[in-house]
Structures are given as C-alpha cells and as structure tokens.
mmCIF file of C-alpha atoms and ligand atoms in Angstrom:
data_model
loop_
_atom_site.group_PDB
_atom_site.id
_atom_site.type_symbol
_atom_site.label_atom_id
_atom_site.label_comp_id
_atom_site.label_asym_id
_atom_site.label_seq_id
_atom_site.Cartn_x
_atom_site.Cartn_y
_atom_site.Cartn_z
ATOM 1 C CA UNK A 1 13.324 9.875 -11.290
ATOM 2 C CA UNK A 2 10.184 12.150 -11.447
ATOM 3 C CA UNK A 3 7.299 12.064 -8.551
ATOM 4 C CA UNK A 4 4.089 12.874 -10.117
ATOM 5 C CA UNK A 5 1.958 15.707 -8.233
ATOM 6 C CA UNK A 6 -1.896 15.215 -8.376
ATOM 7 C CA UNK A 7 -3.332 17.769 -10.145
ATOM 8 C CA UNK A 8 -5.482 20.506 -7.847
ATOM 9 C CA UNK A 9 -9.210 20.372 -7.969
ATOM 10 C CA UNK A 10 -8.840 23.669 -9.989
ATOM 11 C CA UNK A 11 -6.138 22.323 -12.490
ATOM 12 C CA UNK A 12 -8.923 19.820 -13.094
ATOM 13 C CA UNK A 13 -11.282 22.250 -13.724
ATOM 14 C CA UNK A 14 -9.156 24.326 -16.278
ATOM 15 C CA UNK A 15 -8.852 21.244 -18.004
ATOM 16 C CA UNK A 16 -12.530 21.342 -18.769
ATOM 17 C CA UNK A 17 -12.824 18.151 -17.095
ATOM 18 C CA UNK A 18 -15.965 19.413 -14.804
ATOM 19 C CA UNK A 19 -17.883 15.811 -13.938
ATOM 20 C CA UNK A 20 -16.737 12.688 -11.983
ATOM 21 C CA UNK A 21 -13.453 11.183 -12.382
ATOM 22 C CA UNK A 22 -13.553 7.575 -13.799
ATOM 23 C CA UNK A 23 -12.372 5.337 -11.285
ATOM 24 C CA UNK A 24 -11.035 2.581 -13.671
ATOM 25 C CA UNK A 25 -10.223 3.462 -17.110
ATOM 26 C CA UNK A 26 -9.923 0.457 -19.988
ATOM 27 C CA UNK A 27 -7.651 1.386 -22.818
ATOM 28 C CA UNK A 28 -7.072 -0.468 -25.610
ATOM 29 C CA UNK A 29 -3.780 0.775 -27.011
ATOM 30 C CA UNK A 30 -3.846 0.126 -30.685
ATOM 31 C CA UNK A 31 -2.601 1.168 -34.277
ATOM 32 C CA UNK A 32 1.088 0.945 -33.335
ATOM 33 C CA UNK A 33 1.373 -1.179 -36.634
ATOM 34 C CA UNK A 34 0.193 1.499 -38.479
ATOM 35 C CA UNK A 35 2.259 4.084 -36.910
ATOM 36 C CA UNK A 36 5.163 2.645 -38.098
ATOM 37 C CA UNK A 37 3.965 1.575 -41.369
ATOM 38 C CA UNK A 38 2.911 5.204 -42.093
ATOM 39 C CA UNK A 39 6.599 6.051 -41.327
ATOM 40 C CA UNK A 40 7.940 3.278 -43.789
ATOM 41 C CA UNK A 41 9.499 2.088 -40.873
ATOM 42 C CA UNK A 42 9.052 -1.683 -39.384
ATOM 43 C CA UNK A 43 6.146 -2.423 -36.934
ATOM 44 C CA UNK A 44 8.564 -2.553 -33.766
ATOM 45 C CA UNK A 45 9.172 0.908 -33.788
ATOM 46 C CA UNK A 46 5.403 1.720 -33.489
ATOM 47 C CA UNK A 47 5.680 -0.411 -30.245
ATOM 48 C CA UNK A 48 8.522 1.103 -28.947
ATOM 49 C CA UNK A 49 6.954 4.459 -29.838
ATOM 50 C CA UNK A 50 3.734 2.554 -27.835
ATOM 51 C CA UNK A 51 5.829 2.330 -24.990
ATOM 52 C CA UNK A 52 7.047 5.990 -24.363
ATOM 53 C CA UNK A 53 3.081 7.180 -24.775
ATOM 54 C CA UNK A 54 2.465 4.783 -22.236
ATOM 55 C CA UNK A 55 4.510 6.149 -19.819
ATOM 56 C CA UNK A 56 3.041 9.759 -20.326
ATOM 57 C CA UNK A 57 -1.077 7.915 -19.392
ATOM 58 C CA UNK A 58 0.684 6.276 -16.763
ATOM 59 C CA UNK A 59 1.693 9.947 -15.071
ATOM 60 C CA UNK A 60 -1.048 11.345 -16.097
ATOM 61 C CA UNK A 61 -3.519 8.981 -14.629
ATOM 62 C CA UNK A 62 -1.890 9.261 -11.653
ATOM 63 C CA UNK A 63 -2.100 12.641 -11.534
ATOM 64 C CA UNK A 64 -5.251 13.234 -12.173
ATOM 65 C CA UNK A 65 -6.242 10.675 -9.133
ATOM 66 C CA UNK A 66 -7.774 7.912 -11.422
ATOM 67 C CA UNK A 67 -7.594 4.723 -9.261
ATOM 68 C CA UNK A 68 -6.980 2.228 -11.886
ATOM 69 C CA UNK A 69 -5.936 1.937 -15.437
ATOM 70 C CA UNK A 70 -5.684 -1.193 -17.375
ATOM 71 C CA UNK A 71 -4.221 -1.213 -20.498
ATOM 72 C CA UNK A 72 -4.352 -4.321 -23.234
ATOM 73 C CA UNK A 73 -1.053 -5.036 -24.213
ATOM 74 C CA UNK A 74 -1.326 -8.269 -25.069
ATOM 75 C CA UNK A 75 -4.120 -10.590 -26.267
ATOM 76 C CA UNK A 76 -4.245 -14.468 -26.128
ATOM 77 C CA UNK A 77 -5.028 -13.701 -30.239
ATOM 78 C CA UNK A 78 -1.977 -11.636 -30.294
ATOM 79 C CA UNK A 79 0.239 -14.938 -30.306
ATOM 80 C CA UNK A 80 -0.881 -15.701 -34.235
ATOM 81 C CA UNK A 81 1.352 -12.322 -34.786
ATOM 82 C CA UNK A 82 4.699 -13.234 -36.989
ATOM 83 C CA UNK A 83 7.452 -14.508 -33.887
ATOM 84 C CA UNK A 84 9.719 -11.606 -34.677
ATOM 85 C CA UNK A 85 6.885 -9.057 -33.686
ATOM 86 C CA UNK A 86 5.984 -11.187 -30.821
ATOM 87 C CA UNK A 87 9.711 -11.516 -29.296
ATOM 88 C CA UNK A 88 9.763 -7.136 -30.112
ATOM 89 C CA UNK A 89 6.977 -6.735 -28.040
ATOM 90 C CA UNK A 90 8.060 -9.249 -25.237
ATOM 91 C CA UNK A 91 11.603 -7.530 -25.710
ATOM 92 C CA UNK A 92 10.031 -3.827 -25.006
ATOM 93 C CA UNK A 93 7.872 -5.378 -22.284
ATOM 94 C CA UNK A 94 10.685 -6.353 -20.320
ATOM 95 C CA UNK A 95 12.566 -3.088 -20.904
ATOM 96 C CA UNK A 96 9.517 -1.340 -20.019
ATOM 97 C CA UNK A 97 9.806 -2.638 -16.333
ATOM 98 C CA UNK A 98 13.428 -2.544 -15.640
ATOM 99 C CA UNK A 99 13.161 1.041 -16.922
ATOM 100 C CA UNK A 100 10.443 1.834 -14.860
ATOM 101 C CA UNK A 101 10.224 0.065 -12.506
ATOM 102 C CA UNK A 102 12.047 2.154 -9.658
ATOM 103 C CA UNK A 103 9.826 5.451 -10.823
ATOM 104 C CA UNK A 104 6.816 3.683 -10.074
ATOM 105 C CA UNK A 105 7.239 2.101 -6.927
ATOM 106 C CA UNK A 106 8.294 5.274 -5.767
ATOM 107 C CA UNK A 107 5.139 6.876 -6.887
ATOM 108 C CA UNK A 108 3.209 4.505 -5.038
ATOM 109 C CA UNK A 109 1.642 2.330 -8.244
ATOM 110 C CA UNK A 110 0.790 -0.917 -7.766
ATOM 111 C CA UNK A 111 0.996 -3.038 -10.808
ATOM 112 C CA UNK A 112 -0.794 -5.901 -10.929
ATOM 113 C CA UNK A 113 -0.947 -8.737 -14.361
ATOM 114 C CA UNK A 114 -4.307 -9.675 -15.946
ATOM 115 C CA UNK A 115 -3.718 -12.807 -17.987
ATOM 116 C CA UNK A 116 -2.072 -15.862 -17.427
ATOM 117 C CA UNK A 117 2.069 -15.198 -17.461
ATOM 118 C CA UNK A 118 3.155 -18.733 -17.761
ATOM 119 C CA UNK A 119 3.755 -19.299 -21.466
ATOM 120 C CA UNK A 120 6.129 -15.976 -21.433
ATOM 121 C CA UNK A 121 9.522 -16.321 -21.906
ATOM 122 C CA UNK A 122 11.401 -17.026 -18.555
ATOM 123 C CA UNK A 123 13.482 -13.239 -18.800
ATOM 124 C CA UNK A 124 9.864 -11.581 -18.897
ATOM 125 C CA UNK A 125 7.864 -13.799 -16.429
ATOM 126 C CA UNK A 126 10.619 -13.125 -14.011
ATOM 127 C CA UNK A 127 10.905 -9.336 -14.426
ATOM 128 C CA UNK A 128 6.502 -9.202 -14.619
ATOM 129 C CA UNK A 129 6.472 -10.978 -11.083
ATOM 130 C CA UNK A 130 8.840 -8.579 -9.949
ATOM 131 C CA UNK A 131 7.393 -5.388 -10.459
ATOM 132 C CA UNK A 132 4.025 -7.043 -8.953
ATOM 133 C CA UNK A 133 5.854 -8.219 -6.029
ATOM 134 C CA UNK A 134 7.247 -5.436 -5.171
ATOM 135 C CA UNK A 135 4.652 -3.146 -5.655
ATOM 136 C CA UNK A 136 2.516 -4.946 -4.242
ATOM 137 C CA UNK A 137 1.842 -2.912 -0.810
ATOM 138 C CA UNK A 138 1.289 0.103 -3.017
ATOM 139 C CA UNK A 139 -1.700 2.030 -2.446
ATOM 140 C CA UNK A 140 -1.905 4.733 -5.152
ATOM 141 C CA UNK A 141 -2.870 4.101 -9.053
ATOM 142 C CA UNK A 142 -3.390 0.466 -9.911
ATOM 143 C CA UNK A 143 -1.965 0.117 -13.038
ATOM 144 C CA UNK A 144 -2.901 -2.748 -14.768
ATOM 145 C CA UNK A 145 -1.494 -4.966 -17.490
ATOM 146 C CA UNK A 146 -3.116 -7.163 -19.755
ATOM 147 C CA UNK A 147 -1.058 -9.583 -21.335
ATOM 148 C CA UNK A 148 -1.439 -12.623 -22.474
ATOM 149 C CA UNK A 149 -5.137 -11.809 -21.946
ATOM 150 C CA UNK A 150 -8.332 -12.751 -23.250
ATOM 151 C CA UNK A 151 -11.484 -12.213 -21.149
ATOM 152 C CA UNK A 152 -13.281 -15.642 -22.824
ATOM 153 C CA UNK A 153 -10.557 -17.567 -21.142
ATOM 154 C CA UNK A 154 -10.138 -14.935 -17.949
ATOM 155 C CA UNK A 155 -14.070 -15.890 -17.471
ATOM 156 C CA UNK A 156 -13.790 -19.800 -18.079
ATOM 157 C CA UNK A 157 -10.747 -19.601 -15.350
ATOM 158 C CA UNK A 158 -13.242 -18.032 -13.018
ATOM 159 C CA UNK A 159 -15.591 -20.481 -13.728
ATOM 160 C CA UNK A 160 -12.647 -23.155 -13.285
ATOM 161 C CA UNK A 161 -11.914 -21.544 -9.631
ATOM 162 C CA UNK A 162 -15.511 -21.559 -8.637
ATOM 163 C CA UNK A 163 -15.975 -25.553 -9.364
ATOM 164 C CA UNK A 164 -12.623 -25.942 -7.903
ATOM 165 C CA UNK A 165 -13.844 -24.060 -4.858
ATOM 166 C CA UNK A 166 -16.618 -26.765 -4.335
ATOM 167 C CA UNK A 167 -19.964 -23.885 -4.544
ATOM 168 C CA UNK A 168 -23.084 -24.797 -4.555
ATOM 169 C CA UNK A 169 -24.802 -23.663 -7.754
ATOM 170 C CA UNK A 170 -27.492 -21.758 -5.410
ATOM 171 C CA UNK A 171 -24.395 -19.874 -4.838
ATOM 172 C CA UNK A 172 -23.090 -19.010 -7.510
ATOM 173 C CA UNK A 173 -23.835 -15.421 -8.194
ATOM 174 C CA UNK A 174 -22.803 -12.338 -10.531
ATOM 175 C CA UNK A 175 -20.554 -11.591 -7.238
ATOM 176 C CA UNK A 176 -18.920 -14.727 -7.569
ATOM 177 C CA UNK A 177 -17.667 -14.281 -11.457
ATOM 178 C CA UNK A 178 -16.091 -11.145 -10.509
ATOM 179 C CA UNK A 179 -14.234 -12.144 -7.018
ATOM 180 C CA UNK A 180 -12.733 -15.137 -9.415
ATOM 181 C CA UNK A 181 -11.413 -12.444 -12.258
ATOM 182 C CA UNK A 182 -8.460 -10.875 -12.624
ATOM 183 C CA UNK A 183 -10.087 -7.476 -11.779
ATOM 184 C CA UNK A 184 -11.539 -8.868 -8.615
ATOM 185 C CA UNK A 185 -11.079 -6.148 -6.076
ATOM 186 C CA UNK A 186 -10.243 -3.325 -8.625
ATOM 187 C CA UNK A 187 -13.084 -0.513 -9.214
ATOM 188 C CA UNK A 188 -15.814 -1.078 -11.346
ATOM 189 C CA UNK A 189 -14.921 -0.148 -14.984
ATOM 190 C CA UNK A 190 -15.889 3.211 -15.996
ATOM 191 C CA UNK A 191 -14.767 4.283 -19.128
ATOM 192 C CA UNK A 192 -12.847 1.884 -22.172
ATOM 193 C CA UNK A 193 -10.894 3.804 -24.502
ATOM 194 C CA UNK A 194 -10.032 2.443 -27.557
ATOM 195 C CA UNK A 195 -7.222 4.619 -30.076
ATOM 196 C CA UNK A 196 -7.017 4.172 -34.110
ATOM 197 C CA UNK A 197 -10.432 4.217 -34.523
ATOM 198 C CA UNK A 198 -10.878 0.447 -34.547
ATOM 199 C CA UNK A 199 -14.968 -0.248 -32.490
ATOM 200 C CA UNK A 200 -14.648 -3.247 -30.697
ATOM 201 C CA UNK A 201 -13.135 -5.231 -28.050
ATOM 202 C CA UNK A 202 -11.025 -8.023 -29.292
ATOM 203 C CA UNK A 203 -11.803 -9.792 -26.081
ATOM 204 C CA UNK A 204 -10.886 -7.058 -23.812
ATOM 205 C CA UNK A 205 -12.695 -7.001 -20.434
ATOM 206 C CA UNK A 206 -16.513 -8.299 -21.748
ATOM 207 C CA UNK A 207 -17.740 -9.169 -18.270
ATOM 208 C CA UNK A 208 -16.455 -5.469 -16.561
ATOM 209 C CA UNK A 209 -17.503 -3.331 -19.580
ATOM 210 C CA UNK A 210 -21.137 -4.465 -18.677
ATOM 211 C CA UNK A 211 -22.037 -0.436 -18.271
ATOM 212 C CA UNK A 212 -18.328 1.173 -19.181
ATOM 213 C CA UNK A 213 -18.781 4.049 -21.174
ATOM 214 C CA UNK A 214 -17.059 3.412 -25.244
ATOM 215 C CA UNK A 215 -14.538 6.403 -26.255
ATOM 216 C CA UNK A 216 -13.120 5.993 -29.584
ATOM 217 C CA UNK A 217 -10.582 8.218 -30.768
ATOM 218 C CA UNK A 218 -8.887 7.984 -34.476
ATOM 219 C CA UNK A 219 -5.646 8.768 -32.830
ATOM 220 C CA UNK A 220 -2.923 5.982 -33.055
ATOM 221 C CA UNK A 221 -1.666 4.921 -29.748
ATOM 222 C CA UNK A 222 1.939 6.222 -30.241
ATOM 223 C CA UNK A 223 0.655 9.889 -30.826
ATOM 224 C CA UNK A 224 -2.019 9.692 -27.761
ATOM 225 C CA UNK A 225 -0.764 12.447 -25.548
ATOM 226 C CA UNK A 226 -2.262 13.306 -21.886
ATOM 227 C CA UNK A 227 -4.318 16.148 -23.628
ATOM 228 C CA UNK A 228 -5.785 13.788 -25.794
ATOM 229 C CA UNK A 229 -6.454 11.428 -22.582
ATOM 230 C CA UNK A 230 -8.209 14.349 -20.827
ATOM 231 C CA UNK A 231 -10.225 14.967 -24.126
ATOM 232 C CA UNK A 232 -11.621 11.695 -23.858
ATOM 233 C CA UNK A 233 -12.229 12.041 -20.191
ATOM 234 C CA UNK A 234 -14.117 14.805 -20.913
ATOM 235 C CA UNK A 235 -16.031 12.968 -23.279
ATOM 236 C CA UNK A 236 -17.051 10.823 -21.201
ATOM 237 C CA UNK A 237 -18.315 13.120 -18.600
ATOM 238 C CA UNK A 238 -20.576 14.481 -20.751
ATOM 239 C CA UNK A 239 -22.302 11.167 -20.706
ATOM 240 C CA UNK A 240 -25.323 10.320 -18.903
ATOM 241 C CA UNK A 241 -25.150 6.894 -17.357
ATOM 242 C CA UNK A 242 -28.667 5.631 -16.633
ATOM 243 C CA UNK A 243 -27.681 2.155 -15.567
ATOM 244 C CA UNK A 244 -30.915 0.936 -16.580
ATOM 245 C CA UNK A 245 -32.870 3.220 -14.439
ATOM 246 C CA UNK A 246 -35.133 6.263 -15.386
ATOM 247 C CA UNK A 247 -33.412 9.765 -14.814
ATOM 248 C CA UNK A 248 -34.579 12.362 -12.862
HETATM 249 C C1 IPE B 1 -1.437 -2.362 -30.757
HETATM 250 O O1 IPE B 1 -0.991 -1.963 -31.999
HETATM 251 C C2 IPE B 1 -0.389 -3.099 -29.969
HETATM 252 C C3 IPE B 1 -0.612 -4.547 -29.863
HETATM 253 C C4 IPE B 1 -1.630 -5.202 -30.311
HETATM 254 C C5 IPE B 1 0.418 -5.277 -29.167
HETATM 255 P P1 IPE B 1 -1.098 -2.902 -33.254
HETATM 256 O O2 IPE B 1 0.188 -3.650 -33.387
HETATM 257 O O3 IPE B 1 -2.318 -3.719 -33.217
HETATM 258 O O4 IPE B 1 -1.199 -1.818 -34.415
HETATM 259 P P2 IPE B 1 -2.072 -1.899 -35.733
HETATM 260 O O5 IPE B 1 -3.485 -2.156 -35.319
HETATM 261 O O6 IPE B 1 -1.514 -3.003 -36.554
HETATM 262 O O7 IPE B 1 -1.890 -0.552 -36.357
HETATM 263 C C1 IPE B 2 -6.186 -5.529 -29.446
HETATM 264 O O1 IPE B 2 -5.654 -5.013 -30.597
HETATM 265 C C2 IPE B 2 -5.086 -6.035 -28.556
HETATM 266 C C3 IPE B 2 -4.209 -5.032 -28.002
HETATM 267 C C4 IPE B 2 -4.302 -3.735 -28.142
HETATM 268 C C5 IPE B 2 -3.143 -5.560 -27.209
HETATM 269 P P1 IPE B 2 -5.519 -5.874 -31.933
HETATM 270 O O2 IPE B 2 -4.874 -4.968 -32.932
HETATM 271 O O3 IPE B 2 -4.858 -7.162 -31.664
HETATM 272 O O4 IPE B 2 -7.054 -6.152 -32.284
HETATM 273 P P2 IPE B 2 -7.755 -6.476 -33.654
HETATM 274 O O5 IPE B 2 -6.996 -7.597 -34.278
HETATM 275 O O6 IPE B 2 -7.668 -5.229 -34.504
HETATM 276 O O7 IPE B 2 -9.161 -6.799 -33.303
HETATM 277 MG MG1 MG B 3 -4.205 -3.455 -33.922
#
C-alpha cells in the first residue's frame, strides 16, 4: 500500500504550475471505447485500461493538494450502452473499490457518490456504500464519483428536496439549489477537464460549471498520465477568470 506525499511548494513550481491550485477539478473521463477499438481489442479493455489511469489522477490530485476531484463515470444516458458493456463497467467498478479501497482510506480520501445508486446491481451498491461509509470521517482529497449521474435529474431532485422541505418560494435562492445537490458542501468547481477531444458536457455538473474553466485535451482517458493532468492545470492557470467583473 503506497501513502502519497504532497508535493513541496517548489515541486509545484518545477512543474510549471505557478498560479492557484483548483480547488475542485471536473473530469470527464472519456474515449475508453476508442482506446480499445484502436487496439482491435473489445471496448472493456479501454475501461479497464480507464481504471488504472484513474488511480494515477487519484494520487496525483492528492498530491498536489487539490481538495476535490469528481470524475463522471457513469451517466444516467450511459444505461442505453449494449448490457454486456454496462455489466464490464459495473464489474470494474466494483473491483475498483475492493482494490482500493484500503489505500485510500489510509490516505485520508473521502469518497463520496454523486448520482442516485439504487438501480445498481446489489454486489456494487453494497461495495459503493462501503467505501463512503467508511471514509466518511476523512478529511483529505474528496474524491468524487459520478455514477449513475445526470445533473438534469441531480437538479430536479434538488428541486424535489426543496418542496419536500416545505420553503417558501421567497426562499428559495441560488443557495438553496446547491445545499440540495450532490456537491453541496464540496468547493466550488474550478476547472472541468474533458479527454478525447469530445466539447461538451453530456449532462455533467451544468449548475457547478456556472464559471469552471473548459480544458480539452485530445488525449484518450486510458493514456492521460499525471503529466498530462498538470499540463492541463497549467492551462488553466494561465486563465483569467473575470467572474463577470472588470479586471484591474
Ligand atoms: C468513457 O469512455 C467511459 C464511459 C462513458 C463509461 P467511452 O466508453 O465513452 O469511450 P468512447 O467515447 O466510446 O471512446
Ligand atoms: C460522458 O461520456 C459520460 C462519461 C464519461 C461517464 P459519453 O461518452 O457517454 O458522452 P457522449 O455520448 O460522447 O456525449
Ligand atoms: Mg465516450
């Protein structure tokens, strides 16, 4: 089992990474498909070969004292996939946290589900609420999952909770959506990266990418190493965020 060091301020900086940290990065992990197809090989293995780059942006996030990562894994739109590539994926998910569970936990991540884990098979609900259990005191990177996630429905549940709650509509704010998502508590999101070169969401986090910063790299997900992480890091700190207002 491997404990993850932080990175020093100067290891940062020799990284090129000279601006703020992102607090909460987005990524959208695609082109595993495509990975394997390229390699004549069936879509699965691009998954599995998914799952070992994920464990590399996992460390590395850590390390470089990002405070939370969410990664889509799995969307609600997802389930229209062919059942064999669905049952892969739920199959590597669940091998995924038995595997890693233990290095984690004793890194101090706490792993926390966006998306609604009920219509998962019993094997990899149980294993999900777990990990979140048990990590669940952790105070170092959040690492968060999306499965089984769409933010159209994540925001109609929030609106669900709110009526349910009995609020006024006086007060019913902006503050209000976001206590009632998933994310509630988490960081505001910073930065979404999105591999393969695809440009758009596919209902990933609409209501938190309000003023994320877009990366876009060509790279599939499987081949997305922590140097090609940090390039996009340093990407983004090259960007000016204006949030509306004028710059000095
Ligand atoms: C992303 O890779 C992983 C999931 C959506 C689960 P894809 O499976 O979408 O890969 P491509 O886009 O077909 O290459
Ligand atoms: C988005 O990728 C979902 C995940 C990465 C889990 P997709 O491959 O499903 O998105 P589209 O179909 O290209 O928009
Ligand atoms: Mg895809």
């Amino acid at each position: 089992m491997r404990i993850y060091e932080r990175y020093t301020a100067d290891e940062i900086k020799g990284f090129g990474l000279l601006g703020a940290m992102p607090e909460h990065v987005g990524i959208i992990m695609d082109g595993n498909g495509r990975w394997a197809t390229k390699r004549l090989t069936p879509r699965s293995f691009g998954h599995r070969a998914g799952m070992e780059a994920l464990h590399e942006i996992v460390r590395e996030a850590h390390c470089l004292g990002i405070k939370a990562l969410t990664v889509y894994a799995f969307s609600t739109e997802n389930w229209q996939r062919p059942v064999q590539e669905v049952n892969a994926l739920f199959g590597l998910l669940t091998e995924y946290f038995e595997r890693e569970i233990d290095e984690l936990d004793a890194n101090g991540v706490r792993i926390i589900a966006l998306g609604d884990l009920e219509p998962f098979p019993a094997k990899v609900k149980a294993c999900m609420v777990e990990a979140i259990n048990r990590t669940a005191g952790n105070s170092g990177l959040n690492f968060c999952i999306a499965i089984n996630y769409g933010s159209r429905a994540e925001i109609v549940r929030a609106v669900k909770r709110i009526v349910e709650s009995g609020a006024a509509a006086e007060d019913i704010g902006e503050q209000a959506i976001s206590d009632n998502l998933y994310t509630a508590g988490l960081p505001e999101l910073d930065l979404i990266i999105r591999t393969a070169g695809e440009q758009r969401l596919s209902n990933f986090l609409l209501w938190q990418a309000a003023y994320a910063e877009f990366v876009f790299t060509p790279v599939l997900w499987p081949d997305f190493t922590p140097a090609e992480f940090r390039s996009c890091l340093a990407e983004y700190m090259k960007r000016t965020r204006r949030f509306g207002k004028v710059m000095e």
